Coordinates of N, CA and C in Angstrom, one line a residue:
S653 N 244.8 -173.3 63.5 CA 243.7 -174.3 62.9 C 242.3 -173.7 63.5
D654 N 241.3 -174.3 62.9 CA 240.0 -173.9 63.4 C 239.2 -175.1 63.8
L655 N 238.3 -175.0 64.6 CA 237.5 -176.0 65.1 C 236.1 -175.8 64.6
G656 N 235.7 -176.6 63.6 CA 234.4 -176.6 63.1 C 233.4 -177.4 63.9
F657 N 232.2 -177.6 63.5 CA 231.2 -178.3 64.2 C 231.5 -179.8 64.2
A658 N 232.2 -180.4 63.1 CA 232.3 -181.7 62.9 C 233.9 -182.1 62.7
S659 N 234.7 -181.1 62.7 CA 236.0 -181.4 62.2 C 236.9 -180.3 62.6
E660 N 238.3 -180.6 62.7 CA 239.3 -179.7 63.1 C 239.9 -179.4 61.7
I661 N 240.2 -178.1 61.4 CA 240.7 -177.8 60.1 C 242.0 -176.9 60.4
A662 N 243.1 -177.3 59.6 CA 244.3 -176.6 59.6 C 245.0 -176.3 58.3
K663 N 245.5 -175.2 58.1 CA 246.4 -175.0 56.7 C 247.7 -175.7 57.1
V664 N 248.2 -176.4 56.0 CA 249.5 -177.0 56.0 C 250.4 -176.4 55.0
H665 N 251.5 -175.7 55.3 CA 252.4 -175.1 54.5 C 253.6 -176.0 54.2
I666 N 253.8 -176.4 52.9 CA 254.9 -177.1 52.5 C 255.8 -176.2 51.7
Y667 N 257.1 -176.2 52.3 CA 258.1 -175.3 51.7 C 259.1 -176.1 50.9
G668 N 259.8 -175.4 50.0 CA 260.8 -176.2 49.1 C 260.8 -175.4 47.8
D669 N 261.2 -176.1 46.8 CA 261.3 -175.6 45.5 C 260.0 -175.2 44.9
H670 N 258.9 -176.0 45.3 CA 257.5 -175.7 44.9 C 256.6 -175.6 46.1
P671 N 256.7 -174.5 46.8 CA 255.8 -174.4 47.9 C 254.3 -174.6 47.7
I672 N 253.7 -175.1 48.6 CA 252.1 -175.3 48.4 C 251.5 -175.2 49.7
T673 N 250.3 -174.6 49.8 CA 249.5 -174.7 51.0 C 248.4 -175.6 50.8
L674 N 248.0 -176.5 51.7 CA 247.0 -177.4 51.6 C 246.0 -177.2 52.8
V675 N 245.0 -177.8 52.9 CA 244.0 -177.8 54.0 C 243.9 -179.3 54.5
A676 N 244.2 -179.3 55.8 CA 243.9 -180.6 56.4 C 242.7 -180.6 57.2
K677 N 241.9 -181.5 57.0 CA 240.5 -181.6 57.8 C 240.5 -182.9 58.5
L678 N 240.3 -182.8 59.7 CA 240.3 -184.0 60.7 C 238.9 -184.3 61.2
P679 N 238.1 -185.0 60.5 CA 236.6 -185.3 61.0 C 236.7 -185.8 62.4
R680 N 235.8 -185.5 63.2 CA 235.8 -186.0 64.6 C 235.3 -187.6 64.5
D681 N 234.5 -187.8 63.6 CA 234.0 -189.3 63.4 C 235.0 -189.9 62.2
E682 N 235.8 -190.8 62.8 CA 236.8 -191.4 61.9 C 236.1 -192.1 60.7
R683 N 234.8 -192.5 60.8 CA 234.0 -193.2 59.7 C 233.2 -192.1 58.9
S684 N 233.8 -191.0 58.8 CA 233.3 -189.8 58.2 C 232.7 -190.1 56.8
I685 N 231.4 -189.7 56.5 CA 230.7 -189.7 55.3 C 231.5 -188.8 54.3
E686 N 232.1 -187.7 54.9 CA 232.8 -186.8 54.1 C 234.1 -187.4 53.5
V687 N 234.8 -188.3 54.2 CA 235.9 -189.0 53.4 C 235.3 -189.8 52.3
D688 N 234.2 -190.5 52.4 CA 233.7 -191.1 51.2 C 233.3 -190.2 50.1
S689 N 232.8 -189.1 50.5 CA 232.3 -188.0 49.5 C 233.5 -187.5 48.7
Y690 N 234.5 -187.3 49.4 CA 235.7 -186.7 48.6 C 236.4 -187.9 47.8
R691 N 236.4 -189.0 48.4 CA 236.9 -190.2 47.7 C 236.2 -190.7 46.5
N692 N 234.9 -190.8 46.7 CA 234.1 -191.5 45.7 C 233.1 -190.5 44.8
V693 N 232.6 -189.5 45.4 CA 231.7 -188.6 44.7 C 232.4 -187.6 44.0
A694 N 233.2 -186.7 44.7 CA 233.8 -185.6 44.1 C 234.5 -185.9 42.8
P695 N 235.2 -187.0 42.6 CA 236.0 -187.2 41.3 C 234.9 -187.3 40.0
T696 N 233.8 -187.7 40.4 CA 232.7 -187.8 39.3 C 232.0 -186.6 38.9
V697 N 232.1 -185.5 39.7 CA 231.3 -184.3 39.4 C 232.0 -183.6 38.2
N698 N 231.1 -183.0 37.3 CA 231.6 -182.2 36.3 C 230.9 -181.0 36.3
G699 N 231.6 -179.9 35.9 CA 231.0 -178.6 35.7 C 230.8 -177.7 37.1
V700 N 231.0 -178.4 38.2 CA 231.0 -177.7 39.5 C 232.3 -177.9 40.2
R701 N 232.9 -176.9 40.8 CA 234.2 -176.9 41.4 C 234.0 -177.5 42.8
I702 N 234.7 -178.4 43.1 CA 234.9 -179.0 44.4 C 236.3 -179.1 44.7
P703 N 236.7 -178.7 45.9 CA 238.2 -178.7 46.1 C 238.8 -180.1 45.8
R704 N 239.9 -180.0 45.2 CA 240.6 -181.2 44.7 C 241.1 -181.8 46.1
C705 N 240.8 -183.2 46.1 CA 241.3 -183.9 47.3 C 242.4 -184.8 47.0
Y706 N 243.6 -184.5 47.8 CA 244.8 -185.2 47.6 C 244.9 -186.5 48.4
F707 N 244.1 -186.5 49.5 CA 244.1 -187.8 50.3 C 242.8 -187.7 51.1
A708 N 242.2 -188.9 51.2 CA 241.0 -189.1 52.1 C 241.0 -190.5 52.6
E709 N 241.3 -190.6 53.8 CA 241.3 -191.9 54.5 C 240.5 -191.7 55.9
E710 N 240.2 -192.7 56.6 CA 239.5 -192.6 57.8 C 240.4 -191.6 58.7
G711 N 239.7 -190.6 59.2 CA 240.3 -189.6 60.2 C 241.1 -188.4 59.5
I712 N 241.4 -188.3 58.2 CA 242.0 -187.2 57.6 C 241.6 -187.0 56.2
I713 N 241.5 -185.8 55.9 CA 241.2 -185.4 54.4 C 242.2 -184.2 54.1
I714 N 242.9 -184.4 53.0 CA 243.8 -183.3 52.5 C 243.3 -182.7 51.3
L715 N 243.1 -181.4 51.3 CA 242.3 -180.8 50.2 C 243.3 -179.5 49.7
E716 N 243.0 -179.1 48.5 CA 243.6 -178.0 47.9 C 243.2 -176.8 48.6
E717 N 244.0 -175.8 48.8 CA 243.6 -174.4 49.3 C 243.0 -173.8 48.2
L718 N 241.7 -173.3 48.4 CA 241.0 -172.5 47.3 C 241.5 -171.0 47.3
K719 N 241.8 -170.5 46.2 CA 242.1 -169.1 46.1 C 242.4 -168.8 44.6
P720 N 242.4 -167.6 44.2 CA 242.1 -166.4 45.0 C 240.6 -166.1 45.1
G721 N 240.2 -165.6 46.2 CA 238.7 -165.4 46.4 C 238.6 -165.3 47.9
R722 N 237.4 -165.7 48.3 CA 236.9 -165.7 49.6 C 235.8 -166.6 50.0
C723 N 235.8 -167.1 51.2 CA 234.7 -168.0 51.6 C 233.5 -167.3 51.8
G724 N 232.2 -167.8 51.6 CA 231.1 -167.1 51.8 C 230.8 -167.2 53.4
N725 N 229.9 -166.3 53.6 CA 229.5 -166.1 55.1 C 228.1 -165.8 55.2
V726 N 227.4 -166.5 56.0 CA 225.9 -166.5 56.1 C 225.5 -165.0 56.7
L727 N 226.4 -164.6 57.7 CA 226.1 -163.3 58.2 C 226.4 -162.1 57.3
D728 N 227.3 -162.3 56.3 CA 227.6 -161.2 55.3 C 226.6 -161.3 54.2
G729 N 225.9 -162.3 53.8 CA 225.1 -162.6 52.7 C 225.9 -162.6 51.4
C730 N 225.3 -162.4 50.3 CA 225.9 -162.4 48.9 C 225.2 -161.4 48.0
T731 N 225.8 -161.2 46.9 CA 225.2 -160.2 46.0 C 224.4 -161.0 45.0
Q732 N 223.5 -160.2 44.2 CA 222.7 -160.9 43.2 C 223.6 -161.8 42.2
D733 N 224.5 -161.3 41.8 CA 225.4 -162.1 40.9 C 226.0 -163.4 41.5
E734 N 226.3 -163.2 42.7 CA 226.9 -164.4 43.4 C 225.8 -165.5 43.8
A735 N 224.6 -165.0 44.1 CA 223.5 -165.9 44.3 C 223.2 -166.7 43.0
G736 N 223.2 -165.8 42.0 CA 222.9 -166.6 40.7 C 224.0 -167.6 40.2
A737 N 225.3 -167.3 40.6 CA 226.3 -168.3 40.4 C 226.1 -169.5 41.3
V738 N 225.7 -169.4 42.5 CA 225.6 -170.4 43.4 C 224.5 -171.3 43.0
V739 N 223.3 -170.7 42.6 CA 222.1 -171.4 42.1 C 222.5 -172.3 41.0
A740 N 223.1 -171.6 40.0 CA 223.5 -172.3 38.8 C 224.5 -173.5 39.1
A741 N 225.4 -173.3 40.0 CA 226.3 -174.4 40.3 C 225.5 -175.6 41.0
L742 N 224.6 -175.1 41.9 CA 223.7 -176.2 42.5 C 222.9 -177.1 41.5
A743 N 222.3 -176.3 40.6 CA 221.5 -177.1 39.5 C 222.4 -178.0 38.6
T744 N 223.7 -177.5 38.4 CA 224.6 -178.2 37.6 C 224.9 -179.5 38.5
F745 N 225.2 -179.4 39.8 CA 225.5 -180.6 40.5 C 224.3 -181.5 40.5
H746 N 223.1 -181.0 40.9 CA 221.9 -181.8 41.0 C 221.7 -182.6 39.7
R747 N 221.8 -181.9 38.7 CA 221.5 -182.6 37.4 C 222.3 -183.9 37.2
Q748 N 223.5 -183.9 37.7 CA 224.3 -185.1 37.3 C 223.9 -186.3 38.2
F749 N 223.2 -186.1 39.2 CA 222.7 -187.2 40.0 C 221.3 -187.4 40.0
W750 N 220.5 -186.8 39.1 CA 219.1 -186.8 39.1 C 218.6 -188.2 38.7
E751 N 217.8 -188.8 39.5 CA 217.2 -190.0 39.2 C 215.9 -190.3 40.1
D752 N 214.8 -190.7 39.3 CA 213.6 -191.0 39.7 C 212.9 -189.8 40.7
D753 N 213.1 -188.6 40.3 CA 212.7 -187.4 41.0 C 213.5 -187.0 42.3
T754 N 214.7 -187.8 42.5 CA 215.5 -187.3 43.6 C 216.9 -187.1 43.0
T755 N 217.8 -186.5 43.9 CA 219.1 -186.3 43.4 C 220.0 -186.5 44.5
L756 N 221.2 -186.3 44.4 CA 222.2 -186.3 45.5 C 222.3 -184.8 45.9
I757 N 221.9 -184.7 47.2 CA 221.9 -183.3 47.8 C 223.0 -183.0 48.9
H758 N 223.4 -181.9 49.0 CA 224.5 -181.5 50.0 C 224.0 -181.6 51.4
S759 N 222.7 -181.2 51.6 CA 222.1 -181.2 52.9 C 222.5 -180.2 54.0
D760 N 223.6 -179.4 53.6 CA 224.0 -178.3 54.4 C 224.4 -177.1 53.5
F761 N 223.7 -176.9 52.6 CA 223.9 -175.9 51.4 C 223.6 -174.5 51.9
H762 N 224.8 -173.8 52.4 CA 224.7 -172.5 52.8 C 226.0 -171.8 52.6
L763 N 225.9 -170.4 52.7 CA 227.1 -169.6 52.3 C 228.5 -170.0 52.9
D764 N 228.3 -170.6 54.1 CA 229.6 -171.0 54.9 C 230.4 -172.1 54.2
N765 N 229.6 -172.7 53.3 CA 230.2 -174.0 52.5 C 230.3 -173.6 51.1
I766 N 230.5 -172.4 50.7 CA 230.6 -171.9 49.3 C 231.9 -171.0 49.3
F767 N 232.6 -171.1 48.3 CA 233.8 -170.2 48.1 C 233.6 -169.6 46.7
F768 N 233.9 -168.2 46.9 CA 233.8 -167.4 45.7 C 235.1 -167.1 45.2
F769 N 235.4 -167.5 44.0 CA 236.7 -167.1 43.3 C 236.6 -165.7 42.8
D770 N 237.7 -165.1 42.7 CA 237.7 -163.8 42.2 C 237.1 -163.7 40.8
D771 N 237.1 -164.7 39.9 CA 236.8 -164.7 38.6 C 235.2 -165.0 38.5
G772 N 234.5 -165.1 39.5 CA 233.0 -165.4 39.7 C 232.6 -166.7 39.7
E773 N 233.5 -167.7 39.6 CA 233.4 -169.1 39.8 C 233.0 -169.4 41.3
V774 N 232.3 -170.4 41.6 CA 232.1 -170.8 42.9 C 232.7 -172.4 43.1
A775 N 232.9 -172.6 44.3 CA 233.3 -173.9 44.7 C 232.4 -174.3 46.0
I776 N 232.0 -175.6 45.9 CA 231.1 -176.0 47.1 C 232.0 -177.1 47.9
F777 N 232.0 -176.8 49.2 CA 232.8 -177.8 50.0 C 231.9 -178.2 51.2
D778 N 232.6 -178.9 52.2 CA 232.1 -179.4 53.3 C 231.0 -180.4 53.1
W779 N 231.4 -181.5 52.5 CA 230.5 -182.7 52.2 C 230.3 -183.7 53.2
Q780 N 229.8 -183.3 54.4 CA 229.6 -184.0 55.6 C 228.5 -184.9 55.6
R781 N 227.4 -184.4 54.8 CA 226.0 -184.9 55.0 C 225.4 -185.2 53.7
P782 N 226.0 -185.6 52.6 CA 225.2 -185.7 51.4 C 224.4 -186.9 51.4
R783 N 223.3 -186.9 50.7 CA 222.3 -188.1 50.7 C 221.4 -187.9 49.5
R784 N 220.6 -188.9 49.2 CA 219.7 -188.8 48.1 C 218.5 -187.9 48.7
G785 N 217.8 -187.1 48.1 CA 216.7 -186.4 48.5 C 216.1 -185.4 47.6
A786 N 215.2 -184.7 47.8 CA 214.6 -183.7 46.9 C 215.6 -182.5 46.8
A787 N 215.7 -182.2 45.6 CA 216.6 -181.1 45.3 C 216.1 -179.8 45.9
V788 N 214.9 -179.6 46.1 CA 214.4 -178.3 46.7 C 215.0 -178.2 48.1
V789 N 215.4 -179.2 48.8 CA 216.0 -179.1 50.1 C 217.2 -178.1 50.1
D790 N 218.2 -178.4 49.2 CA 219.3 -177.5 49.0 C 218.9 -176.1 48.6
L791 N 218.0 -176.1 47.6 CA 217.7 -174.7 47.1 C 217.0 -173.9 48.1
A792 N 216.0 -174.5 48.8 CA 215.3 -173.7 49.8 C 216.1 -173.3 51.0
R793 N 217.2 -174.2 51.4 CA 218.0 -173.9 52.5 C 218.9 -172.6 52.1
F794 N 219.4 -172.6 50.8 CA 220.2 -171.6 50.4 C 219.4 -170.2 50.2
L795 N 218.2 -170.4 49.6 CA 217.4 -169.1 49.3 C 216.9 -168.6 50.8
G796 N 216.5 -169.5 51.6 CA 215.8 -169.1 52.9 C 216.7 -168.6 53.9
S797 N 218.0 -169.0 53.8 CA 218.9 -168.7 55.0 C 220.1 -167.8 54.5
C798 N 220.4 -167.6 53.2 CA 221.5 -167.0 52.8 C 221.1 -165.8 51.9
I799 N 220.0 -165.5 51.6 CA 219.6 -164.2 50.8 C 218.8 -163.4 51.7
E800 N 219.3 -162.0 51.6 CA 218.5 -161.1 52.6 C 217.0 -161.1 52.2
P801 N 216.1 -160.9 53.1 CA 214.7 -160.9 52.7 C 214.3 -159.9 51.6
E802 N 214.9 -158.7 51.6 CA 214.5 -157.7 50.6 C 215.0 -158.2 49.2
M803 N 216.2 -158.7 49.1 CA 216.7 -159.1 47.9 C 215.9 -160.4 47.4
L804 N 215.6 -161.3 48.2 CA 214.8 -162.4 47.9 C 213.5 -162.1 47.5
A805 N 212.9 -161.1 48.0 CA 211.5 -160.6 47.5 C 211.5 -160.1 46.0
T806 N 212.7 -159.4 45.8 CA 212.9 -159.0 44.4 C 213.5 -160.0 43.4
H807 N 214.2 -160.9 43.8 CA 215.0 -161.8 42.9 C 214.7 -163.3 43.0
Q808 N 213.8 -163.7 43.8 CA 213.5 -165.1 44.1 C 213.0 -165.8 42.7
D809 N 212.1 -165.2 41.9 CA 211.6 -165.7 40.8 C 212.7 -165.9 39.8
R810 N 213.7 -164.9 39.7 CA 214.8 -165.0 38.7 C 215.8 -166.1 39.2
L811 N 216.0 -166.2 40.4 CA 217.0 -167.2 40.9 C 216.4 -168.7 40.7
V812 N 215.1 -168.7 41.0 CA 214.4 -170.1 40.6 C 214.5 -170.5 39.2
A813 N 214.3 -169.4 38.4 CA 214.3 -169.6 37.0 C 215.8 -170.0 36.6
V814 N 216.8 -169.5 37.1 CA 218.2 -169.9 36.8 C 218.3 -171.3 37.1
Y815 N 217.8 -171.7 38.4 CA 218.0 -173.1 38.7 C 217.2 -174.0 37.6
I816 N 216.0 -173.7 37.3 CA 215.2 -174.5 36.4 C 215.9 -174.5 35.0
D817 N 216.3 -173.4 34.6 CA 216.9 -173.3 33.2 C 218.2 -174.0 33.2
T818 N 219.0 -174.0 34.2 CA 220.2 -174.8 34.2 C 220.0 -176.3 34.1
L819 N 218.8 -176.8 35.0 CA 218.6 -178.3 34.9 C 218.1 -178.5 33.5
G820 N 217.3 -177.6 32.9 CA 216.7 -178.0 31.6 C 217.8 -178.0 30.5
H821 N 218.8 -176.9 30.6 CA 220.0 -176.9 29.6 C 220.7 -178.1 29.7
L822 N 220.9 -178.7 30.9 CA 221.8 -179.9 31.1 C 221.1 -181.2 30.5
R823 N 219.8 -181.1 30.4 CA 219.2 -182.2 29.8 C 219.4 -182.4 28.4
D824 N 219.6 -181.4 27.6 CA 219.7 -181.5 26.3 C 221.0 -182.1 25.8

């Protein structure tokens, strides 16, 4: 198991005719916002992969194990293509909750909370602090803390355009 900042996380292997591996997340705060996020928000999201939640009650969340692929890592950064996929997924998520110039934001949107599937799709996880706010909070956090400065200098305009175009495309 791993000890995160706000949860203990463990893989649970279930053996038998149909073996499966799940992820058990034990929030330190039993009245976790993350429980509500997986129970009430995640099922309403379309077009953005969020780990499937099998169980979410006070003190425990049981999620699908994401695979094949890898978890993002702020220290390792990401490629241009990965950054574009993340920004598009973020805009797709934001558009679904857009209302009166605010949206539902992740509030902790960085590579450590992104899973990169081998096929190029991304999943967003770790929904401990979602709230209504300005979309730029998530976008700025990602661009400013997850993209190497040299890559950002070259590709910032393209990444922002991907975000805006995705928001615009979803309005139609």
